Amino acid sequence: MASNAQQQNPDESSLTDILDRLLVAGGNGSVSINDVLAEFQGRSLGVWLTLFGVVAALPVIGAIPGISILVAALILIAIIQTLLIGGKMRVPGALGQREIDDDELKDAVEKSRPWAGKIDRFLKTRLTFLIHGQAAETAIAMMAGVLALSMIPLAVVPWGVQAPATGIVALGLALIGRDGLFALIGYLCALVTIVFGLWIMP
């Protein structure tokens, strides 16, 4: 279940922080989608985007049938809630209670930690014109929405969501780290996703 630790640490500032918080959501033998959402309530859009991108990219989670489509929907909800209406995120019914074994989640996170640390070392304030101001942040949110929408048809393609998921992680890190280079990486991932989508279309 969700921890009260989030009240002591109001936000995350790196990919490693996101992975650590993802582990905190568990602790009772298994973790549900709603446990994860409860653990991250009150976070910034950057944290939500990074979280959902990581969830889609992690094989142990992303391999669950329908999870990529659910993550895409949650990203769109996060964007709408952050920009327009606010409120808590929760998935109703059995889908929200869909559980992942704690040991499997921990194993996936630990395997991801080395590359997360390498990415974090590159996270710094630069190219701020790509992330500074409401217009730039809105553009990032809209691009994340486009990437989320692309995950719906690409969910049926093996590894098809990797490029958009990576792009969403990059855009999220751009917001929480104020790093315009990661915003640029996110935009490039969007371009790769578009080209790939056009290539596989019949």
CSV table of C-alpha atoms in Angstrom, one decimal:
chain,number,residue,atom,x,y,z
A,1,MET,CA,0.0,0.0,0.0
A,2,ALA,CA,1.0,3.6,-0.3
A,3,SER,CA,3.5,5.0,2.2
A,4,ASN,CA,3.4,8.3,4.1
A,5,ALA,CA,7.0,8.9,3.1
A,6,GLN,CA,5.8,10.9,0.2
A,7,GLN,CA,4.8,13.7,2.6
A,8,GLN,CA,8.4,13.9,3.7
A,9,ASN,CA,9.8,13.9,0.2
A,10,PRO,CA,7.4,16.1,-1.9
A,11,ASP,CA,9.0,15.4,-5.2
A,12,GLU,CA,11.7,13.4,-7.1
A,13,SER,CA,14.5,14.9,-9.1
A,14,SER,CA,16.0,11.9,-11.0
A,15,LEU,CA,15.2,8.7,-12.6
A,16,THR,CA,16.8,6.8,-9.7
A,17,ASP,CA,14.4,8.6,-7.4
A,18,ILE,CA,11.4,7.4,-9.5
A,19,LEU,CA,12.6,3.8,-9.3
A,20,ASP,CA,13.1,4.1,-5.5
A,21,ARG,CA,9.6,5.5,-5.1
A,22,LEU,CA,8.2,2.7,-7.3
A,23,LEU,CA,9.6,0.2,-4.9
A,24,VAL,CA,8.1,2.0,-1.9
A,25,ALA,CA,4.6,1.3,-3.4
A,26,GLY,CA,5.1,-2.4,-2.7
A,27,GLY,CA,6.0,-4.1,0.6
A,28,ASN,CA,3.0,-6.4,1.1
A,29,GLY,CA,4.1,-9.2,-1.2
A,30,SER,CA,2.5,-7.6,-4.3
A,31,VAL,CA,1.8,-4.1,-5.7
A,32,SER,CA,-1.3,-3.1,-7.6
A,33,ILE,CA,-1.6,-0.3,-10.2
A,34,ASN,CA,-3.6,1.7,-7.7
A,35,ASP,CA,-0.9,1.3,-5.0
A,36,VAL,CA,1.5,2.9,-7.4
A,37,LEU,CA,-0.8,5.7,-8.3
A,38,ALA,CA,-1.5,6.4,-4.6
A,39,GLU,CA,2.2,6.5,-3.9
A,40,PHE,CA,2.8,9.1,-6.5
A,41,GLN,CA,-0.2,11.4,-5.7
A,42,GLY,CA,0.7,15.0,-5.6
A,43,ARG,CA,3.7,14.7,-7.8
A,44,SER,CA,4.5,17.1,-10.7
A,45,LEU,CA,3.7,16.2,-14.3
A,46,GLY,CA,7.4,15.6,-14.9
A,47,VAL,CA,7.4,12.9,-12.2
A,48,TRP,CA,4.1,11.3,-13.6
A,49,LEU,CA,5.5,11.2,-17.2
A,50,THR,CA,8.8,9.7,-16.0
A,51,LEU,CA,6.9,7.1,-13.9
A,52,PHE,CA,4.6,6.0,-16.7
A,53,GLY,CA,7.4,5.9,-19.2
A,54,VAL,CA,9.4,3.7,-16.9
A,55,VAL,CA,6.4,1.4,-16.2
A,56,ALA,CA,5.8,1.0,-20.0
A,57,ALA,CA,9.5,0.3,-20.6
A,58,LEU,CA,10.0,-2.2,-17.8
A,59,PRO,CA,9.6,-5.7,-19.3
A,60,VAL,CA,8.0,-7.3,-16.2
A,61,ILE,CA,5.2,-4.7,-16.3
A,62,GLY,CA,5.1,-3.7,-19.9
A,63,ALA,CA,4.7,-7.4,-20.9
A,64,ILE,CA,1.3,-7.6,-19.1
A,65,PRO,CA,-1.4,-7.7,-21.8
A,66,GLY,CA,-3.1,-4.3,-22.2
A,67,ILE,CA,-0.7,-2.4,-19.8
A,68,SER,CA,0.7,-0.2,-22.6
A,69,ILE,CA,-2.8,1.0,-23.5
A,70,LEU,CA,-3.6,1.6,-19.8
A,71,VAL,CA,-0.3,3.5,-19.3
A,72,ALA,CA,-1.2,5.6,-22.4
A,73,ALA,CA,-4.6,6.4,-20.9
A,74,LEU,CA,-3.0,7.3,-17.6
A,75,ILE,CA,-0.5,9.6,-19.2
A,76,LEU,CA,-3.4,11.4,-21.0
A,77,ILE,CA,-5.3,11.7,-17.7
A,78,ALA,CA,-2.2,13.0,-15.9
A,79,ILE,CA,-1.8,15.7,-18.6
A,80,ILE,CA,-5.4,16.7,-18.4
A,81,GLN,CA,-5.5,16.7,-14.6
A,82,THR,CA,-2.3,18.7,-14.3
A,83,LEU,CA,-3.2,21.3,-16.9
A,84,LEU,CA,-6.9,21.6,-16.4
A,85,ILE,CA,-8.8,19.9,-13.6
A,86,GLY,CA,-6.5,18.4,-10.9
A,87,GLY,CA,-7.7,15.6,-8.6
A,88,LYS,CA,-6.5,12.1,-7.7
A,89,MET,CA,-5.8,9.3,-10.2
A,90,ARG,CA,-7.3,5.9,-9.7
A,91,VAL,CA,-8.2,3.0,-12.0
A,92,PRO,CA,-11.6,1.6,-11.2
A,93,GLY,CA,-12.5,-2.1,-11.0
A,94,ALA,CA,-10.3,-5.2,-11.3
A,95,LEU,CA,-7.8,-3.4,-13.6
A,96,GLY,CA,-6.7,-1.0,-10.9
A,97,GLN,CA,-6.2,-4.0,-8.5
A,98,ARG,CA,-4.1,-5.9,-11.1
A,99,GLU,CA,-1.1,-6.9,-9.1
A,100,ILE,CA,2.6,-7.5,-9.7
A,101,ASP,CA,4.7,-9.6,-7.5
A,102,ASP,CA,7.1,-7.6,-5.3
A,103,ASP,CA,10.0,-9.7,-6.0
A,104,GLU,CA,9.5,-9.4,-9.8
A,105,LEU,CA,9.2,-5.6,-9.5
A,106,LYS,CA,12.3,-5.4,-7.3
A,107,ASP,CA,14.3,-7.5,-9.8
A,108,ALA,CA,13.2,-5.3,-12.7
A,109,VAL,CA,14.0,-2.1,-10.8
A,110,GLU,CA,17.4,-3.4,-9.7
A,111,LYS,CA,18.3,-4.4,-13.2
A,112,SER,CA,17.3,-0.9,-14.4
A,113,ARG,CA,19.2,0.9,-11.7
A,114,PRO,CA,22.7,0.9,-13.4
A,115,TRP,CA,21.4,2.6,-16.5
A,116,ALA,CA,19.2,4.9,-14.5
A,117,GLY,CA,22.3,6.1,-12.6
A,118,LYS,CA,24.1,6.7,-15.9
A,119,ILE,CA,21.2,8.8,-17.2
A,120,ASP,CA,21.0,10.8,-14.0
A,121,ARG,CA,24.7,11.8,-14.3
A,122,PHE,CA,23.8,13.5,-17.5
A,123,LEU,CA,20.8,15.4,-16.1
A,124,LYS,CA,21.6,19.1,-15.6
A,125,THR,CA,20.2,22.5,-16.3
A,126,ARG,CA,20.9,23.4,-20.0
A,127,LEU,CA,19.1,24.4,-23.2
A,128,THR,CA,16.6,26.0,-20.9
A,129,PHE,CA,14.7,27.7,-23.8
A,130,LEU,CA,13.3,24.2,-24.5
A,131,ILE,CA,11.7,23.9,-21.1
A,132,HIS,CA,11.4,27.4,-19.7
A,133,GLY,CA,8.0,29.1,-19.6
A,134,GLN,CA,4.4,28.0,-19.9
A,135,ALA,CA,4.5,27.6,-23.7
A,136,ALA,CA,7.5,25.2,-23.6
A,137,GLU,CA,6.0,23.1,-20.8
A,138,THR,CA,2.7,23.0,-22.6
A,139,ALA,CA,4.5,21.8,-25.8
A,140,ILE,CA,6.2,19.1,-23.8
A,141,ALA,CA,2.9,18.0,-22.3
A,142,MET,CA,1.3,17.9,-25.8
A,143,MET,CA,4.2,15.9,-27.2
A,144,ALA,CA,3.9,13.4,-24.4
A,145,GLY,CA,0.2,13.1,-25.2
A,146,VAL,CA,1.1,12.4,-28.8
A,147,LEU,CA,3.6,9.7,-27.8
A,148,ALA,CA,1.0,8.2,-25.4
A,149,LEU,CA,-1.6,8.0,-28.2
A,150,SER,CA,1.0,6.3,-30.4
A,151,MET,CA,1.4,3.6,-27.8
A,152,ILE,CA,-2.1,2.4,-28.4
A,153,PRO,CA,-1.7,1.0,-31.9
A,154,LEU,CA,2.0,0.2,-31.3
A,155,ALA,CA,1.1,-2.0,-28.3
A,156,VAL,CA,0.4,-4.9,-30.7
A,157,VAL,CA,3.9,-4.6,-32.2
A,158,PRO,CA,6.8,-6.4,-30.4
A,159,TRP,CA,8.9,-3.7,-28.7
A,160,GLY,CA,6.7,-1.2,-30.5
A,161,VAL,CA,6.2,1.0,-27.4
A,162,GLN,CA,9.9,1.3,-26.6
A,163,ALA,CA,10.6,4.5,-28.6
A,164,PRO,CA,7.5,6.4,-27.3
A,165,ALA,CA,8.1,5.1,-23.7
A,166,THR,CA,11.7,6.3,-23.9
A,167,GLY,CA,10.5,9.6,-25.3
A,168,ILE,CA,8.0,10.0,-22.4
A,169,VAL,CA,10.7,9.3,-19.8
A,170,ALA,CA,13.0,11.9,-21.5
A,171,LEU,CA,10.3,14.5,-21.5
A,172,GLY,CA,9.5,13.8,-17.9
A,173,LEU,CA,13.1,14.1,-16.9
A,174,ALA,CA,13.4,17.3,-18.9
A,175,LEU,CA,10.7,18.8,-16.6
A,176,ILE,CA,11.9,17.6,-13.3
A,177,GLY,CA,15.6,18.3,-14.1
A,178,ARG,CA,15.0,21.5,-16.1
A,179,ASP,CA,17.2,19.9,-18.8
A,180,GLY,CA,16.4,21.0,-22.4
A,181,LEU,CA,18.7,18.3,-23.8
A,182,PHE,CA,16.3,15.6,-22.5
A,183,ALA,CA,13.4,17.6,-24.0
A,184,LEU,CA,15.2,17.4,-27.3
A,185,ILE,CA,15.8,13.7,-26.9
A,186,GLY,CA,12.0,13.3,-26.2
A,187,TYR,CA,11.2,15.2,-29.4
A,188,LEU,CA,13.7,13.0,-31.4
A,189,CYS,CA,12.0,9.9,-29.9
A,190,ALA,CA,8.7,11.2,-31.1
A,191,LEU,CA,10.2,11.6,-34.6
A,192,VAL,CA,11.5,8.0,-34.5
A,193,THR,CA,8.0,6.9,-33.4
A,194,ILE,CA,6.3,8.7,-36.2
A,195,VAL,CA,8.7,7.3,-38.8
A,196,PHE,CA,8.4,3.8,-37.4
A,197,GLY,CA,4.6,4.0,-37.4
A,198,LEU,CA,4.5,5.1,-41.0
A,199,TRP,CA,6.9,2.3,-41.9
A,200,ILE,CA,4.9,-0.5,-40.4
A,201,MET,CA,1.5,0.8,-41.8
A,202,PRO,CA,0.2,-1.4,-44.6
